[in-house]
Each structure stands twice: as structure tokens, then as C-alpha cells.
Coordinates of C-alpha atoms and ligand atoms in Angstrom, one line a residue:
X1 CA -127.9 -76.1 -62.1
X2 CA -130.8 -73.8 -61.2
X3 CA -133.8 -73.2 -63.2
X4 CA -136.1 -70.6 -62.7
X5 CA -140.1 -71.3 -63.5
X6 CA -142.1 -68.4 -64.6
X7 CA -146.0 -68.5 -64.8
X8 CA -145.9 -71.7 -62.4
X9 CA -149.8 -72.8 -61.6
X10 CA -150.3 -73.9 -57.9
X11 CA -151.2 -77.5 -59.6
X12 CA -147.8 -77.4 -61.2
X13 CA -146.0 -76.8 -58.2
X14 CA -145.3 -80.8 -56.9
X15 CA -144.6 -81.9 -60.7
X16 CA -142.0 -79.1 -60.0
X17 CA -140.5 -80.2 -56.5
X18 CA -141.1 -84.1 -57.8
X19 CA -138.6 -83.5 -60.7
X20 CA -136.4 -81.2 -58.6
X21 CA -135.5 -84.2 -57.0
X22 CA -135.7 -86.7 -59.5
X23 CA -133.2 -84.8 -61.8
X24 CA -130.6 -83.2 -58.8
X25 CA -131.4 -79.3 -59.8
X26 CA -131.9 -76.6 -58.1
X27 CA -135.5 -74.6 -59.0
X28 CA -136.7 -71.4 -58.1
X29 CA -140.6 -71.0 -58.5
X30 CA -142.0 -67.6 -59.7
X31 CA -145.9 -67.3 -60.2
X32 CA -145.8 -64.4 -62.3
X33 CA -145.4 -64.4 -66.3
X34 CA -142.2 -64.1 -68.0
X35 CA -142.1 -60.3 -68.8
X36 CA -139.5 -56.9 -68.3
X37 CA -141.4 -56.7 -64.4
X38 CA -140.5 -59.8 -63.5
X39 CA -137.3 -60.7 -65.3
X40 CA -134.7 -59.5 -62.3
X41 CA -136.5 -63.1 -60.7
X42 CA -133.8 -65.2 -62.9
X43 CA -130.8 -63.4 -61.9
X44 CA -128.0 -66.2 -60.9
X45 CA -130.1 -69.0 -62.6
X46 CA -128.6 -71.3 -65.7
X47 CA -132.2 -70.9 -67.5
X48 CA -135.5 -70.2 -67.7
X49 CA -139.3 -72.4 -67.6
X50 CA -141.4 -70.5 -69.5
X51 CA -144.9 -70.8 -71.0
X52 CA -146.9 -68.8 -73.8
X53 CA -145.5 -65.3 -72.4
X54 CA -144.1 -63.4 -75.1
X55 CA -140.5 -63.3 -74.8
X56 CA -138.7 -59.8 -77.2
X57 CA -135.4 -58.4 -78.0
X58 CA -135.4 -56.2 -75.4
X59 CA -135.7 -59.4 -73.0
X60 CA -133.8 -61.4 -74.6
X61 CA -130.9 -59.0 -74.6
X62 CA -131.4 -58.8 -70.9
X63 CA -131.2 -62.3 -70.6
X64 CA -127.7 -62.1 -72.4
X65 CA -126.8 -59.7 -69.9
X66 CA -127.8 -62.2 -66.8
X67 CA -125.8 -64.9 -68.4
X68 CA -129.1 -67.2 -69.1
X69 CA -128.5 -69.0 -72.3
X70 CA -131.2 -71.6 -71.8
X71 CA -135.2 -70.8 -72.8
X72 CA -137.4 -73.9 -72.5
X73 CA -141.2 -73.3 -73.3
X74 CA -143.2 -75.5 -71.1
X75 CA -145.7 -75.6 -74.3
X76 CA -145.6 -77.4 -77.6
X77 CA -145.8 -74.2 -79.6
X78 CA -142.7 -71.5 -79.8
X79 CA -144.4 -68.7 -82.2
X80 CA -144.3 -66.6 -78.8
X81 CA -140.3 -66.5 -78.5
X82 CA -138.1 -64.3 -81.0
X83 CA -136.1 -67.0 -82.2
X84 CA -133.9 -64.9 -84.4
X85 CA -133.1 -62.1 -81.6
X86 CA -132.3 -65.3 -79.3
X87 CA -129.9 -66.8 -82.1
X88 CA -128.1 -63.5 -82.2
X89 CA -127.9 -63.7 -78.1
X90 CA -126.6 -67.3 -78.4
X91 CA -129.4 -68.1 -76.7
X92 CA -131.1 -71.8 -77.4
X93 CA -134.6 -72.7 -77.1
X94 CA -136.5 -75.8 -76.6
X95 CA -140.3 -76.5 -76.4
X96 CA -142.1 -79.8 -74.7
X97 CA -143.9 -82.3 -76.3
X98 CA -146.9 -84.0 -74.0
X99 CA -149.7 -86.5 -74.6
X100 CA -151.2 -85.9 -77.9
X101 CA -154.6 -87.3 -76.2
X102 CA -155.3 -84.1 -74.0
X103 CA -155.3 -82.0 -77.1
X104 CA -156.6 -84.8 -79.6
X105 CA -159.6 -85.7 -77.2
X106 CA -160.5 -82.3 -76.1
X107 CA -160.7 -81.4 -79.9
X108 CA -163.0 -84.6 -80.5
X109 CA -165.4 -83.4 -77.5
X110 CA -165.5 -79.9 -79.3
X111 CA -166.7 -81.7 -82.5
X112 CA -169.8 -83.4 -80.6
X113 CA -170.4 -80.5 -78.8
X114 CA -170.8 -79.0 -81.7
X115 CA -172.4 -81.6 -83.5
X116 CA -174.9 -81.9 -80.6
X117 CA -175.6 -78.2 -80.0
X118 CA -174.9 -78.6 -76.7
X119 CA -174.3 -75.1 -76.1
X120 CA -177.7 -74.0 -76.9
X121 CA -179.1 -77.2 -75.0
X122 CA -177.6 -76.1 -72.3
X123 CA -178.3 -72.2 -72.1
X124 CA -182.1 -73.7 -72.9
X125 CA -181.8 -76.3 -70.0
X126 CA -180.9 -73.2 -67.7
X127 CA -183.7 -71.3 -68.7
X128 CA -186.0 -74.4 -67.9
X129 CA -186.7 -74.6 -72.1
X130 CA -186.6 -78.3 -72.6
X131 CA -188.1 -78.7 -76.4
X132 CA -186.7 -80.4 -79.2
X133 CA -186.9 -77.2 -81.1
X134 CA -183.9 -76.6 -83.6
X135 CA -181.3 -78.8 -81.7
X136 CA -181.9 -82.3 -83.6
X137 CA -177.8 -83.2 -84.3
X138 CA -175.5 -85.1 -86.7
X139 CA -173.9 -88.4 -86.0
X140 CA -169.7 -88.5 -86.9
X141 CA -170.3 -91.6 -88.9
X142 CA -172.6 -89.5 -91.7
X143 CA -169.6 -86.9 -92.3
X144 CA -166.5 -86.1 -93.9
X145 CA -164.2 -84.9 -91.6
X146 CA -161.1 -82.7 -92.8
X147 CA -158.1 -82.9 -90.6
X148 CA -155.4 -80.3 -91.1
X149 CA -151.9 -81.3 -90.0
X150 CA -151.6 -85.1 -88.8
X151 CA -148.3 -84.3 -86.6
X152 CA -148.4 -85.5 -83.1
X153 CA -152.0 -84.1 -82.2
X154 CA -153.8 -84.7 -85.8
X155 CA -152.5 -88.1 -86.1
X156 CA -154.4 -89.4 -82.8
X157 CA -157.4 -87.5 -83.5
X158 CA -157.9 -89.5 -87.1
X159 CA -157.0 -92.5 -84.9
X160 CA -160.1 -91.6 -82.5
X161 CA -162.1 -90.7 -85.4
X162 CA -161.8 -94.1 -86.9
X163 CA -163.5 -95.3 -84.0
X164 CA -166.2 -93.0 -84.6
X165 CA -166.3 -94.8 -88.4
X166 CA -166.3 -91.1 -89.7
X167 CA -164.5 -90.9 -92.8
X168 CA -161.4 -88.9 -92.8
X169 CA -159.5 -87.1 -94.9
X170 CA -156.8 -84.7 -94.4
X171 CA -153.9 -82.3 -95.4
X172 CA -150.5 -82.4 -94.6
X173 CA -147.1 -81.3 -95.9
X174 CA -145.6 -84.7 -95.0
X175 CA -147.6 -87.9 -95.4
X176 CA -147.8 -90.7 -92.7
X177 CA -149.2 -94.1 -93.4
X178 CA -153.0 -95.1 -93.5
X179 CA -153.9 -91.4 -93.5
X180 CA -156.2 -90.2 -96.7
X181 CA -155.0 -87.0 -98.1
X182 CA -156.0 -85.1 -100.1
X183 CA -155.1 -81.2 -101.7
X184 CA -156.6 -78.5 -99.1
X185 CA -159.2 -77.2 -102.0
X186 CA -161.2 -80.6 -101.8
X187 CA -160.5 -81.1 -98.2
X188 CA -162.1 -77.3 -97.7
X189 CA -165.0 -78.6 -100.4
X190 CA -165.7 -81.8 -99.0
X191 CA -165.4 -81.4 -95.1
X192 CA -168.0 -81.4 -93.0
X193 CA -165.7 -80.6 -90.2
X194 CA -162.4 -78.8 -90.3
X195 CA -160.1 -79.2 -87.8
X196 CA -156.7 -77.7 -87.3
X197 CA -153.6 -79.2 -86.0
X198 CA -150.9 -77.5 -87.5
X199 CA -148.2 -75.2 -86.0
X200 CA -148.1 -71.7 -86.9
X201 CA -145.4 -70.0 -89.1
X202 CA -145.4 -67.7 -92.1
X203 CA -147.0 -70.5 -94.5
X204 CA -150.2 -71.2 -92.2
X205 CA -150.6 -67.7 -91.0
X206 CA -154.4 -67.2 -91.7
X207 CA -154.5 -70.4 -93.4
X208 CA -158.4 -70.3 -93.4
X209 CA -159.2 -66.8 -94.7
X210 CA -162.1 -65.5 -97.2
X211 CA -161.1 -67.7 -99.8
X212 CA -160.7 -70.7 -98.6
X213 CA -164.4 -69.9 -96.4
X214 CA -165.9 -69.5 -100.1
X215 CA -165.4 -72.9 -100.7
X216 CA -166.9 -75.1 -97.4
X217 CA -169.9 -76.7 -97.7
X218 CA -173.2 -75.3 -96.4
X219 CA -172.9 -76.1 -91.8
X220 CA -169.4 -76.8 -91.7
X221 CA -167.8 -77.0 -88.4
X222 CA -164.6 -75.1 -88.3
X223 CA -162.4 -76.6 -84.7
X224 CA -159.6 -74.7 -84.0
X225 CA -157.3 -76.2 -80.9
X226 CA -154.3 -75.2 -82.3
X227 CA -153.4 -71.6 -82.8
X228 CA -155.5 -68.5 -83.2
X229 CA -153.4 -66.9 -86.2
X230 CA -154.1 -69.6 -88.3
X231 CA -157.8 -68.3 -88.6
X232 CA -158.1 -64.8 -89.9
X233 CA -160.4 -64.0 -86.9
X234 CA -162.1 -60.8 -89.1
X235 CA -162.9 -63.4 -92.0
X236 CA -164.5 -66.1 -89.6
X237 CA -166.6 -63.5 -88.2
X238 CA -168.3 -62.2 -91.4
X239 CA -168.3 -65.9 -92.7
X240 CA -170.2 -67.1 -89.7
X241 CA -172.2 -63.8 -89.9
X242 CA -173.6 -64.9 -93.1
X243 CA -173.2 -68.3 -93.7
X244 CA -174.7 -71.3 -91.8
X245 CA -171.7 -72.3 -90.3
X246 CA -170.4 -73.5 -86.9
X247 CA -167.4 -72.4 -85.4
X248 CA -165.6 -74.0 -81.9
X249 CA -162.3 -72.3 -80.9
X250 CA -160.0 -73.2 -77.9
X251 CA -157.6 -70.3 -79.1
X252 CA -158.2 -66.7 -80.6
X253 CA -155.8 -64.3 -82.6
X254 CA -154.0 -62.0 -79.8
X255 CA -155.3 -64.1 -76.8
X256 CA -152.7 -63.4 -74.6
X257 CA -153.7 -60.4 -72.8
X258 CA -156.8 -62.5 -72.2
X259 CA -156.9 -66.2 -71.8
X260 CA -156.1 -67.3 -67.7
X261 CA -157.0 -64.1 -66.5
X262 CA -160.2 -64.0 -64.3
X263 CA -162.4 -60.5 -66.4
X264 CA -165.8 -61.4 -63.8
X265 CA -167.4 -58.0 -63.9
X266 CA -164.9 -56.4 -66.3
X267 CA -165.2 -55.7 -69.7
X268 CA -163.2 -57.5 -72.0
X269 CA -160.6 -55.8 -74.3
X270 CA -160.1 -57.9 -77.3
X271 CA -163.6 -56.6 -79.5
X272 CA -163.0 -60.0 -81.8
X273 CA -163.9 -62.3 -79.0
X274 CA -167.2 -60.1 -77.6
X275 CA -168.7 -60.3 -81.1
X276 CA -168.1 -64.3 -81.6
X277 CA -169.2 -64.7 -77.7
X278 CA -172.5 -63.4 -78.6
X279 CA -172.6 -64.9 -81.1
X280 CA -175.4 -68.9 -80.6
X281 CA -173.1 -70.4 -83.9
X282 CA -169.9 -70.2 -81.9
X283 CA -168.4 -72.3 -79.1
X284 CA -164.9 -70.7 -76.9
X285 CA -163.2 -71.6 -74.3
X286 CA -159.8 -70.4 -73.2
X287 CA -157.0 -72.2 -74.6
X288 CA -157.4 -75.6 -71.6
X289 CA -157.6 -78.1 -74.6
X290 CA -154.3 -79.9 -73.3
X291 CA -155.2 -79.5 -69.7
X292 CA -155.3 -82.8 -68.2
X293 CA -152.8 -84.5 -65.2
X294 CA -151.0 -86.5 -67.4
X295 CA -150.1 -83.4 -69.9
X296 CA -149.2 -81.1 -67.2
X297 CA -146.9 -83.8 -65.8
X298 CA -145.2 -84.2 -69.2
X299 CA -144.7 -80.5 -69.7
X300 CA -142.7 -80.2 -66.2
X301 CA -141.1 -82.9 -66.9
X302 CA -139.7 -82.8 -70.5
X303 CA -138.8 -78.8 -69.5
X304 CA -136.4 -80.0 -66.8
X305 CA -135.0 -82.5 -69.1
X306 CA -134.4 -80.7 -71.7
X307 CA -132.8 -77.5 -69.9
X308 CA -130.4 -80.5 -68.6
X309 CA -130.0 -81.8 -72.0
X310 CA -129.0 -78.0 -73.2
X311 CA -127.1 -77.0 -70.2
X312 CA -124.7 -80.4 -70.3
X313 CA -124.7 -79.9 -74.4
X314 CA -126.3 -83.4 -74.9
X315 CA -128.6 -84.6 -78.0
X316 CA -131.9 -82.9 -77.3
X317 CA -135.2 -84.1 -78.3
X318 CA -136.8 -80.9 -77.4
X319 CA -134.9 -78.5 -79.5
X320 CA -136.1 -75.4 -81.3
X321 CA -132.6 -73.5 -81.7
Ligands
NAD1 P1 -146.7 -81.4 -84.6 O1 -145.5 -80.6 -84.9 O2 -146.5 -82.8 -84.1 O3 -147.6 -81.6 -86.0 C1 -147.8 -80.5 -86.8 C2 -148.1 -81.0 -88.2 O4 -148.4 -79.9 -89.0 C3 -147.0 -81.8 -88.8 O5 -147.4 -83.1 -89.3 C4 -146.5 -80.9 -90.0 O6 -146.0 -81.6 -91.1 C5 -147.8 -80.2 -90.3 N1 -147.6 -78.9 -91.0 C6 -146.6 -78.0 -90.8 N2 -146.7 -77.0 -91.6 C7 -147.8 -77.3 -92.4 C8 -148.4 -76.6 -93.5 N3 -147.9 -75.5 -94.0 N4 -149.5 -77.2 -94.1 C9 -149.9 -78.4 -93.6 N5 -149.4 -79.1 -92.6 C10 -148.3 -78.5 -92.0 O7 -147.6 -80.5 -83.7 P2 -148.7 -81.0 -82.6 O8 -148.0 -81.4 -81.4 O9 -149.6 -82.0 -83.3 O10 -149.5 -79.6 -82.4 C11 -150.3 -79.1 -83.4 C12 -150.8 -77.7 -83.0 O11 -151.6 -77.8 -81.7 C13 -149.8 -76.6 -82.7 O12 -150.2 -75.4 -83.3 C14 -149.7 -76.4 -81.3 O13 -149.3 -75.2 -80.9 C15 -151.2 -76.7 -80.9 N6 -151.5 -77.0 -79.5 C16 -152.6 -76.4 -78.9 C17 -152.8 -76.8 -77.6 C18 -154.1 -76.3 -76.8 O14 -154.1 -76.4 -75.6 N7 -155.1 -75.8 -77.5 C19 -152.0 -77.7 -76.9 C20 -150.9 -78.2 -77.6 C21 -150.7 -77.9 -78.9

């Protein structure tokens, strides 16, 4: 069985030889991204490693054409492959699951951060400004904090927040035990933090839009780790314009074209992200919340074992289509 890797990091590289051998298949590694360039590199190959690329009809029907009937996603969310061009191609599709802590802990930093101001502390620090001017902070245990989506990733970060003795609430379409939810109006009223851990799909497309801004309290923190689309970025921007409101996002609408490309002394083409860079209320970084050894491990990992799991028609954990 071979399996070709698109978009393969240099730190993935002996998770990939590592499971080569551990699973008996044959892997060829590609650096580049998943695209109608680079697609001749899985010619001969069973199926393809992918990650957040996006993958079209036109690709997919190329794909067909190879004789590759295997896509696993090296990445939790799928939103980035055309699921219903593939099903036409007979083409199946899996995604990875990895440690919910990457994500979950990386989403609780973000929330102290913010808490904190640490980003203004340290642009100040920097500029050798070490007053106490406008930076005093908020502990966890004082607030309300509204979790949306307690799958794999919300579920630990009410766990962690427990420890923090903040109290919780949250919103989910399926309940799990010793959670408190609540309808998404009073979590928006009553949150002093939204965070967002839910997958995006047609019902939580722009999920936090004008109207649901209009009713958050006075300085909430809005924490997105999950997906940009489930902001409307154009509605976060005028909110945080005029509101006294905090906003920390690991992901942005149409990041693609951007995020884990190096842009030193270029300009930036995505006019969305220069405005909330500038702006001192908002906190990015570029989509690294489930970077950690243990997560990158998992995601090489689970996509070899679930292209053998497609390939040999087993029962597949993994399984999108
Ligand atoms: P999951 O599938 O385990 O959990 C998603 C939860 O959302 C489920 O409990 C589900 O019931 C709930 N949900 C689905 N539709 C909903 C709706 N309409 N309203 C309310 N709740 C709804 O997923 P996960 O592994 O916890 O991942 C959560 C998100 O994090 C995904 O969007 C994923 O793409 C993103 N993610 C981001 C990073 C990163 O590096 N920033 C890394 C991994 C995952």
C-alpha cells in the first residue's frame, strides 16, 4: 500500500518514517500542499495525507482518474474537502482525531492572556513602559465562562476550567454529563468569555454575527480556536470597533492563503486581518493552537491508520464518507 503525504513539515517527517514501519506501508513524502500543481506527485499511490488544503471537483475528478479512492485529512476538521463531489467520485474521506489537550490548553492560555493583557504588557515591556497603567486583570474564578460545543476539545476545556473554580456554562446540541447548559441567548448574555469549539457546517456558519454581539455583556472575551467561519469576521470587527470587547483568534475567515506562510516584509492580502492586527483589543496567532509533539504524533498516526482501515474496508473510527 502506498500513501502519498502532501504538505509534510520537516518535524513530521520521523512520525512519518516511524509509522511507515510500524504499519508495513509504503510512503512517499511531498512538502508541497495538496493542489492542481502538485497533484501528478500521487500518481501510482492507493491514497492521499492531506492537511487543511482545499481539495475541489476539478481535483477530485483527477483523483478518480489516478485511481486514488482514499483522502485522509491529517486535521480534525473536513470543511476544506468537497465531500459531495468526492461521494460522486466514490471517493471516501476520513479526518484524525488527536489530544484534545493541545487545542483545549492552548484555548485556556488565550483566555489569560487575554484576561491579563499580556499583549499590551508586553508591547509596553518592549518599549521599556513598566506602569501599572490600564493593565490591572480579571481572575477566572470571578466569571462566567460560555463554552460553545463540549465535543472532544470543549469537554476538556470545562474540565480545566473547573480547576480554575470559574463557573461554566455552555451550549451544545448533544448534552454530556456534569456539563451546565444552557440556551445560546443566556449563554451570549451571561458570558464573560465565549469560547468556541464547535465544527463548522451550514448551522454554525457565522454563528456569532450582529445579533448575537448585541446581546454580550459589556468586556466580553470572544476565543475562537476552532474555525474562522463561525465568526462573521465583518461583524467582529465593527463590534470590537465600538464596543469594549476583547477578541483572541487562533483562526480567521479565508486564512488559507495566509496562515504558515512566512509575509516578513510583504504586505498582507487578507484586508480583515490588517484591521484586527492593529487593532490593541485583539489577540492572533496563526492557527498553531493544536501544535504540540503529542498532537502531531497522533495526526500521523491516526492518518496511516485509517487509510489502512479504508484501503482493507475495515470498521473505521476516522470516517467522514
Ligand atoms: P468534536 O466533533 O469532538 O466536538 C464538536 C462539538 O460541537 C460536539 O459536541 C457537537 O455536538 C457540537 N456541535 C455540532 N454542531 C453544533 C451546533 N450547531 N451547535 C452547537 N454545538 C454543535 O470536535 P472537536 O475535536 O472538539 O473540535 C472542535 C473544533 O475545533 C472544530 O471546529 C475543529 O475544526 C477545531 N480545531 C481547531 C484546531 C486549531 O489548531 N485551532 C485544532 C483542532 C480542532
Amino acid at each position: 500500500m502506498k500513501i502519498v503525504f502532501f504538505s509534510l513539515r520537516n518535524d513530521e517527517v520521523d512520525f512519518v518514517y516511524k509509522c511507515a514501519q510500524k504499519y508495513s506501508v509504503d510512503i512517499e513524502i511531498c512538502p508541497y500542499a495538496f493542489n492542481m500543481r502538485n497533484i501528478k506527485y500521487c500518481k501510482g499511490a492507493d491514497a492521499i495525507s492531506i492537511v487543511t488544503t482545499p481539495v475541489n471537483e476539478e481535483m477530485i475528478q483527477l483523483l478518480h482518474k489516478y485511481g486514488i479512492h482514499y483522502i485522509s485529512t491529517r486535521t480534525i476538521g473536513y470543511d476544506h474537502i468537497d465531500l459531495e463531489t468526492c461521494q460522486k467520485y466514490n471517493i471516501h474521506v476520513s479526518n484524525v482525531t488527536y489530544s484534545p489537550y493541545s487545542v483545549a490548553e492552548y484555548t485556556i492560555m488565550m483566555m489569560l492572556m487575554s484576561l491579563r493583557n499580556m499583549k499590551s504588557i508586553m508591547n509596553r515591556y518592549d518599549k521599556q513602559n513598566f506602569s501599572l497603567q490600564g493593565i490591572r486583570g480579571k481572575e477566572l474564578k470571578d466569571l462566567t465562562i460560555g463554552v460553545i460545543g463540549t465535543g472532544n476539545i470543549g469537554r476538556v476545556v470545562t474540565d480545566l476550567l473547573q480547576g480554575f473554580k470559574a463557573n461554566v456554562i455552555a451550549y451544545d446540541i448533544h448534552h454530556k454529563d456534569n456539563i451546565h447548559y444552557v440556551p445560546l441567548d443566556e449563554l451570549f448574555q451571561k458570558s464573560d468569555i465565549i469560547t468556541l469549539h464547535t465544527p463548522l457546517n451550514d448551522h454554525t456558519y457565522h454563528l456569532l454575527n450582529n445579533n448575537s454581539f448585541k446581546q454580550m455583556k459589556d468586556n466580553v472575551i470572544i476565543i475562537n480556536t476552532a474555525r474562522g467561519a463561525l465568526i462573521n469576521t465583518k461583524d467582529l470587527i465593527n463590534f470590537l470597533q465600538n464596543h469594549q470587547a476583547y477578541a483572541a483568534l487562533d483562526v480567521i475567515e479565508d486564512e488559507s492563503s495566509i496562515y504558515y506562510r512566512d509575509f516578513t516584509d510583504k504586505a498582507i492580502p487578507h484586508d480583515d486581518l490588517n484591521t484586527l492586527r492593529n487593532m490593541p483589543n485583539v489577540l492572533l496567532t496563526p492557527h498553531i493552537a493544536f501544535y504540540s509533539d503529542h498532537s502531531v504524533y497522533d495526526m500521523v498516526e491516526n492518518s496511516v491508520i485509517s487509510i489502512i482501515n479504508m484501503v482493507n474496508h475495515q470498521e473505521n473510527p476516522f470516517k467522514v464518507i
